[in-house]
Amino acid sequence: MANIALYPGTFDPLTYGHLDMITRASMLCSKLVVGVAENPGKNPLFSLEQRKNYVEVEINKLKSENKISKNVEVRAFKGLLTDFAKQVDASMLVRGLRAVSDFEYEFQMASANKRLHQNLETVFLTASEKQHFVASRLVKEIARYGGDVSSFVPEEIMTGLTTIFQHTK
Ligand code: PNS
């Protein structure tokens, strides 16, 4: 049986924490779909196209350096995650857990998704020691006030953040 996993997120923006998750998740399945959610409720800073593009560019870099398997595909989606999971034929949903504070939200989401799609199992990977506190929300806040985010996000994303926030200072 093809073992297709889906790693969904808003990726606003993609961080090194996400890339670490993607690399590790890709080793657990025959194909990993990285699902970039529209998520209008979160009022993302970057457009869906831009967020998807950043993820694609960084994954392609990792592929060309042979640091990630070739079985990773990036797709944007709108609407319910469980509908998208059915569309891509995923049987596993991968989410990262950084801290205990993530647990309640993740447990709720996993339970709701299970109710909506019985054949989809949520699997949690713990964030690596180096990346466990990295969150897109924090990265945006640091960038907004001109802080150095180079250890959190790839260079192109850092430039994107600087471009957006230079007008708000
Ligand atoms: O990176 P995030 O913001 O933690 O990811 C959240 C995401 C995109 C996984 C979640 O908001 C989601 O699944 N959005 C799609 C809409 C949906 O299905 N919502 C119900 C989830 S139980």
Short mmCIF file of C-alpha atoms and ligand atoms in Angstrom, two decimals:
data_model
loop_
_atom_site.label_atom_id
_atom_site.label_comp_id
_atom_site.label_asym_id
_atom_site.label_seq_id
_atom_site.Cartn_x
_atom_site.Cartn_y
_atom_site.Cartn_z
CA MET A 1 0.00 0.00 0.00
CA ALA A 2 1.29 3.45 -0.89
CA ASN A 3 2.02 5.26 2.30
CA ILE A 4 1.25 8.89 1.55
CA ALA A 5 1.70 11.40 4.35
CA LEU A 6 0.46 14.97 4.50
CA TYR A 7 2.29 17.68 6.43
CA PRO A 8 -0.07 20.67 6.53
CA GLY A 9 0.52 24.18 7.80
CA THR A 10 0.06 27.85 7.17
CA PHE A 11 3.81 28.35 6.66
CA ASP A 12 3.54 32.10 7.21
CA PRO A 13 6.46 31.95 6.73
CA LEU A 14 8.33 28.66 6.44
CA THR A 15 10.98 28.30 9.19
CA TYR A 16 13.97 26.03 9.72
CA GLY A 17 11.74 24.21 12.22
CA HIS A 18 9.31 23.33 9.40
CA LEU A 19 12.18 22.24 7.14
CA ASP A 20 13.49 19.95 9.85
CA MET A 21 10.02 18.39 10.21
CA ILE A 22 9.65 17.98 6.43
CA THR A 23 13.05 16.27 6.16
CA ARG A 24 12.29 13.85 8.98
CA ALA A 25 8.68 13.18 7.90
CA SER A 26 9.81 12.38 4.34
CA MET A 27 11.71 9.39 5.71
CA LEU A 28 8.56 7.83 7.18
CA CYS A 29 6.49 7.54 4.01
CA SER A 30 6.66 6.69 0.35
CA LYS A 31 5.48 10.21 -0.53
CA LEU A 32 5.13 13.39 1.53
CA VAL A 33 2.75 16.12 0.46
CA VAL A 34 3.44 19.46 2.09
CA GLY A 35 0.04 21.17 2.16
CA VAL A 36 0.14 24.96 2.35
CA ALA A 37 -3.21 26.08 3.73
CA GLU A 38 -4.93 29.26 2.60
CA ASN A 39 -6.05 29.83 6.21
CA PRO A 40 -7.73 33.24 5.79
CA GLY A 41 -8.79 33.08 9.47
CA LYS A 42 -5.15 33.60 10.47
CA ASN A 43 -4.83 36.65 8.23
CA PRO A 44 -1.46 35.56 6.82
CA LEU A 45 1.26 38.11 6.14
CA PHE A 46 2.31 36.41 2.88
CA SER A 47 -0.08 35.39 0.08
CA LEU A 48 -0.84 31.72 -0.46
CA GLU A 49 1.23 31.75 -3.68
CA GLN A 50 4.19 33.37 -1.93
CA ARG A 51 4.09 30.92 1.00
CA LYS A 52 3.88 27.95 -1.36
CA ASN A 53 6.70 29.36 -3.47
CA TYR A 54 9.00 29.79 -0.44
CA VAL A 55 8.36 26.17 0.61
CA GLU A 56 8.98 24.92 -2.93
CA VAL A 57 12.22 26.86 -3.37
CA GLU A 58 13.68 25.61 -0.08
CA ILE A 59 12.65 22.00 -0.70
CA ASN A 60 14.16 22.12 -4.19
CA LYS A 61 17.42 23.39 -2.66
CA LEU A 62 17.45 20.48 -0.19
CA LYS A 63 16.70 18.06 -3.03
CA SER A 64 19.54 19.38 -5.15
CA GLU A 65 21.91 18.98 -2.20
CA ASN A 66 20.60 15.44 -1.63
CA LYS A 67 19.55 16.43 1.88
CA ILE A 68 15.96 15.34 1.40
CA SER A 69 14.39 12.51 -0.52
CA LYS A 70 12.80 13.23 -3.89
CA ASN A 71 9.40 12.06 -2.67
CA VAL A 72 8.31 15.48 -1.37
CA GLU A 73 5.67 17.48 -3.21
CA VAL A 74 4.30 20.92 -2.33
CA ARG A 75 0.61 21.76 -2.88
CA ALA A 76 -1.53 24.72 -1.86
CA PHE A 77 -5.04 24.02 -0.61
CA LYS A 78 -8.20 25.86 0.36
CA GLY A 79 -11.00 24.51 2.52
CA LEU A 80 -10.99 21.57 4.88
CA LEU A 81 -7.81 19.69 5.56
CA THR A 82 -9.59 16.34 5.60
CA ASP A 83 -11.01 16.99 2.11
CA PHE A 84 -7.53 17.80 0.86
CA ALA A 85 -6.15 14.67 2.55
CA LYS A 86 -8.72 12.58 0.64
CA GLN A 87 -7.84 14.38 -2.59
CA VAL A 88 -4.14 13.47 -2.27
CA ASP A 89 -4.92 10.01 -0.88
CA ALA A 90 -3.02 10.56 2.36
CA SER A 91 -3.38 8.03 5.16
CA MET A 92 -1.13 9.86 7.60
CA LEU A 93 -1.20 13.44 8.84
CA VAL A 94 2.06 14.71 10.28
CA ARG A 95 2.18 17.50 12.83
CA GLY A 96 5.06 18.82 14.89
CA LEU A 97 4.92 19.27 18.64
CA ARG A 98 7.22 21.90 20.07
CA ALA A 99 6.09 22.22 23.64
CA VAL A 100 3.33 21.12 26.02
CA SER A 101 1.48 24.31 25.09
CA ASP A 102 0.99 22.96 21.54
CA PHE A 103 -0.69 19.84 22.84
CA GLU A 104 -4.23 21.03 23.55
CA TYR A 105 -4.71 22.65 20.13
CA GLU A 106 -3.13 19.70 18.36
CA PHE A 107 -5.19 17.15 20.32
CA GLN A 108 -8.39 19.03 19.43
CA MET A 109 -7.44 19.22 15.78
CA ALA A 110 -6.42 15.55 15.59
CA SER A 111 -9.71 14.50 17.23
CA ALA A 112 -11.83 16.67 14.91
CA ASN A 113 -9.94 15.46 11.85
CA LYS A 114 -10.41 11.84 12.94
CA ARG A 115 -14.17 12.43 13.26
CA LEU A 116 -14.22 13.86 9.73
CA HIS A 117 -11.93 11.25 8.16
CA GLN A 118 -11.67 7.89 9.96
CA ASN A 119 -8.88 6.54 7.78
CA LEU A 120 -6.51 9.40 8.45
CA GLU A 121 -4.11 8.94 11.37
CA THR A 122 -2.39 11.94 12.91
CA VAL A 123 1.22 11.30 13.82
CA PHE A 124 3.20 13.74 15.95
CA LEU A 125 6.92 14.36 15.61
CA THR A 126 8.66 16.24 18.39
CA ALA A 127 10.58 19.28 17.24
CA SER A 128 14.33 18.91 17.29
CA GLU A 129 16.19 20.34 20.27
CA LYS A 130 17.61 23.15 18.14
CA GLN A 131 14.27 24.20 16.67
CA HIS A 132 11.81 23.51 19.46
CA PHE A 133 10.90 27.15 20.18
CA VAL A 134 10.86 28.43 16.58
CA ALA A 135 7.39 29.63 15.60
CA SER A 136 6.34 31.67 12.55
CA ARG A 137 4.49 34.06 14.86
CA LEU A 138 7.67 34.85 16.81
CA VAL A 139 9.72 35.21 13.65
CA LYS A 140 7.27 37.80 12.30
CA GLU A 141 7.32 39.73 15.54
CA ILE A 142 11.12 39.80 15.68
CA ALA A 143 11.30 40.87 12.01
CA ARG A 144 8.64 43.55 12.53
CA TYR A 145 10.92 45.28 15.06
CA GLY A 146 14.05 44.88 12.97
CA GLY A 147 15.53 41.92 14.85
CA ASP A 148 17.82 39.32 13.30
CA VAL A 149 15.84 36.29 12.10
CA SER A 150 18.65 34.71 10.07
CA SER A 151 18.86 31.68 12.35
CA PHE A 152 15.11 31.04 12.05
CA VAL A 153 14.34 31.37 8.34
CA PRO A 154 16.19 30.96 5.01
CA GLU A 155 17.69 34.07 3.43
CA GLU A 156 15.01 34.69 0.79
CA ILE A 157 12.30 34.63 3.41
CA MET A 158 14.31 36.99 5.57
CA THR A 159 14.48 39.39 2.62
CA GLY A 160 10.72 39.01 2.11
CA LEU A 161 10.08 39.87 5.75
CA THR A 162 12.41 42.88 5.63
CA THR A 163 10.69 44.18 2.50
CA ILE A 164 7.27 43.98 4.12
CA PHE A 165 8.28 45.47 7.44
CA GLN A 166 10.51 48.29 6.20
CA HIS A 167 7.30 50.14 5.33
CA THR A 168 5.80 49.73 8.77
CA LYS A 169 8.67 51.25 10.77
O1 PNS B 1 0.70 25.92 10.73
P1 PNS B 1 -0.61 25.94 11.43
O2 PNS B 1 -1.21 27.32 11.36
O3 PNS B 1 -0.54 25.42 12.84
O4 PNS B 1 -1.55 24.94 10.60
C1 PNS B 1 -2.93 24.88 10.89
C2 PNS B 1 -3.67 24.10 9.79
C3 PNS B 1 -3.41 24.70 8.43
C4 PNS B 1 -3.23 22.66 9.80
C5 PNS B 1 -5.19 24.19 10.15
O5 PNS B 1 -5.56 25.52 10.33
C6 PNS B 1 -6.08 23.57 9.07
O6 PNS B 1 -6.19 22.37 9.00
N1 PNS B 1 -6.70 24.41 8.21
C7 PNS B 1 -7.60 23.97 7.16
C8 PNS B 1 -9.06 24.14 7.57
C9 PNS B 1 -9.52 23.00 8.45
O7 PNS B 1 -9.62 21.86 8.04
N2 PNS B 1 -9.83 23.33 9.73
C10 PNS B 1 -10.30 22.38 10.70
C11 PNS B 1 -9.15 21.72 11.43
S1 PNS B 1 -9.74 20.58 12.64
#
